[in-house]
Short mmCIF file of C-alpha atoms in Angstrom, two decimals:
data_model
loop_
_atom_site.label_atom_id
_atom_site.label_comp_id
_atom_site.label_asym_id
_atom_site.label_seq_id
_atom_site.Cartn_x
_atom_site.Cartn_y
_atom_site.Cartn_z
CA MET A 164 70.72 -24.17 25.28
CA ARG A 165 67.42 -24.40 22.93
CA ASN A 166 68.21 -20.98 22.16
CA ILE A 167 71.66 -21.87 20.73
CA ASN A 168 70.36 -24.84 18.72
CA LEU A 169 67.48 -22.32 17.44
CA LEU A 170 70.25 -19.48 16.47
CA LEU A 171 72.44 -22.29 14.76
CA ALA A 172 69.57 -23.79 13.29
CA SER A 173 68.57 -20.21 12.07
CA ILE A 174 71.90 -19.34 10.66
CA ILE A 175 72.25 -22.69 8.60
CA ILE A 176 69.15 -21.55 6.47
CA LEU A 177 70.28 -18.28 6.24
CA LEU A 178 73.71 -19.61 4.64
CA VAL A 179 71.99 -22.04 2.33
CA SER A 180 69.37 -19.41 1.05
CA CYS A 181 72.10 -16.76 0.56
CA THR A 182 74.25 -19.13 -1.84
CA LYS A 183 71.47 -20.47 -3.89
CA ASP A 184 71.71 -18.73 -7.19
CA ASN A 185 69.30 -18.00 -9.67
CA THR A 186 69.70 -21.19 -11.92
CA LEU A 187 68.27 -24.67 -12.07
CA GLY A 188 71.25 -26.68 -12.28
CA PRO A 189 74.25 -27.45 -14.69
CA ASP A 190 72.20 -28.53 -17.26
CA THR A 191 69.91 -25.51 -17.73
CA LEU A 192 70.31 -22.17 -19.01
CA PHE A 193 71.14 -19.41 -16.66
CA ILE A 194 67.48 -18.09 -15.17
CA GLY A 195 67.83 -14.18 -15.87
CA ARG A 196 68.79 -11.62 -18.33
CA TRP A 197 70.90 -11.96 -21.21
CA GLY A 198 71.95 -9.40 -23.28
CA GLY A 199 74.02 -7.84 -26.44
CA GLN A 200 74.19 -5.75 -29.54
CA GLY A 201 70.38 -5.44 -30.95
CA ILE A 202 69.45 -8.58 -28.24
CA SER A 203 67.88 -8.73 -24.99
CA VAL A 204 66.65 -12.04 -23.73
CA LEU A 205 64.81 -12.99 -20.47
CA ALA A 206 65.05 -16.65 -19.58
CA THR A 207 62.69 -17.85 -16.92
CA ASP A 208 62.14 -21.50 -15.35
CA THR A 209 59.42 -21.99 -18.11
CA GLN A 210 59.93 -19.73 -21.15
CA VAL A 211 62.90 -17.60 -22.91
CA THR A 212 61.51 -14.13 -24.50
CA LEU A 213 63.86 -12.38 -26.85
CA ASP A 214 63.72 -8.80 -28.04
CA PHE A 215 65.81 -7.93 -31.09
CA ASN A 216 66.01 -4.48 -32.63
CA CYS A 217 63.19 -5.39 -35.55
CA ALA A 218 62.10 -8.66 -34.03
CA SER A 219 60.51 -10.49 -31.32
CA GLY A 220 60.84 -13.99 -30.46
CA THR A 221 59.80 -16.67 -27.82
CA ILE A 222 60.84 -20.38 -26.56
CA SER A 223 57.91 -21.81 -24.88
CA LYS A 224 60.02 -23.81 -22.21
CA ARG A 225 62.84 -24.00 -20.11
CA VAL A 226 65.93 -24.43 -21.89
CA MET A 227 68.29 -27.71 -21.45
CA LEU A 228 71.53 -28.19 -22.24
CA SER A 229 73.63 -30.59 -23.60
CA ASN A 230 77.61 -30.44 -23.03
CA ASN A 231 76.73 -27.07 -23.31
CA LEU A 232 75.14 -26.64 -26.41
CA PHE A 233 71.03 -26.44 -26.91
CA LEU A 234 68.73 -26.43 -30.02
CA GLU A 235 65.42 -25.70 -29.43
CA LYS A 236 62.66 -24.63 -31.82
CA GLY A 237 60.44 -21.49 -31.29
CA THR A 238 59.09 -18.60 -32.70
CA TYR A 239 60.36 -15.60 -34.31
CA THR A 240 58.00 -12.18 -35.76
CA GLN A 241 59.93 -9.66 -38.11
CA PHE A 242 58.90 -6.17 -37.72
CA THR A 243 58.86 -4.03 -40.46
CA GLY A 244 59.28 -0.56 -39.17
CA ASN A 245 56.14 2.03 -39.76
CA THR A 246 53.19 -0.26 -40.46
CA PRO A 247 50.20 1.63 -41.74
CA VAL A 248 47.01 1.37 -39.80
CA ASN A 249 45.10 -1.14 -41.40
CA ALA A 250 48.29 -3.15 -41.99
CA ASN A 251 47.99 -6.87 -41.05
CA THR A 252 50.26 -7.91 -38.06
CA PRO A 253 53.34 -9.64 -38.81
CA GLU A 254 53.36 -13.50 -38.19
CA PRO A 255 55.54 -15.34 -36.16
CA GLN A 256 57.41 -18.34 -38.36
CA ILE A 257 58.86 -21.41 -36.63
CA VAL A 258 62.49 -21.02 -36.52
CA LEU A 259 65.66 -23.48 -34.46
CA TYR A 260 67.25 -21.39 -31.65
CA GLU A 261 70.87 -22.84 -31.69
CA GLY A 262 73.16 -22.33 -28.37
CA ASN A 263 76.92 -22.65 -27.03
CA LEU A 264 77.32 -21.55 -23.64
CA SER A 265 81.10 -20.27 -22.86
CA ILE A 266 80.75 -19.74 -18.66
CA ASN A 267 78.94 -16.16 -18.80
CA ASP A 268 78.77 -15.73 -22.99
CA LEU A 269 76.47 -17.79 -24.80
CA SER A 270 76.68 -17.63 -28.92
CA LEU A 271 72.97 -17.64 -30.41
CA THR A 272 72.29 -18.85 -33.87
CA ILE A 273 68.88 -18.54 -35.08
CA LYS A 274 67.71 -20.31 -38.12
CA SER A 275 64.88 -21.34 -40.47
CA GLU A 276 63.01 -23.77 -39.30
CA ASP A 277 64.50 -26.69 -41.85
CA GLY A 278 68.03 -25.07 -40.85
CA LYS A 279 68.72 -24.12 -43.91
CA THR A 280 68.91 -19.98 -43.78
CA ILE A 281 70.53 -18.26 -41.12
CA ILE A 282 68.34 -15.42 -39.83
CA GLY A 283 71.03 -13.94 -36.99
CA LYS A 284 74.11 -14.55 -35.11
CA TYR A 285 74.37 -13.09 -31.81
CA LEU A 286 76.96 -12.86 -28.66
CA ILE A 287 75.20 -12.39 -25.49
CA ILE A 288 76.49 -12.24 -22.05
CA LYS A 289 74.46 -13.01 -19.10
CA ASN A 290 73.72 -10.57 -16.46
CA ASP A 291 73.60 -7.84 -19.08
CA THR A 292 70.38 -5.98 -20.56
CA GLY A 293 71.21 -5.84 -24.10
CA LYS A 294 70.60 -2.60 -26.45
CA VAL A 295 67.75 -2.83 -28.39
CA ILE A 296 67.00 -0.15 -30.45
CA ARG A 297 63.29 -0.49 -32.02
CA CYS A 298 62.96 -0.14 -36.06
CA MET A 299 61.16 2.60 -37.25
#
């Protein structure tokens, strides 16, 4: 009888662990890879890193959704292609990352900190690595 109880407990633990996905809940952006044309995103439970063809970005916190939307401050660093050896490295700027989640797709808009200038718009797909070609 003890062996049967132990077996049942093991099966329950196995089933629970197999059904857990890598999200933090319905109000949290999917943890994992997102990607699209010119963009690759990795969302973790502590930050989001973004790679673009000629830029990079970071949101230094977990992204929380409200009605499938989010608006977060982050950084965006524009690259210039071939940089001379003694040139200054590009400085990150503060930007707004605005997202709209629709099941497995995320519309992402990057705006200047004041929200007046659109830096880029992307459609990214959950579990996609994206297609990023670094600028030269």
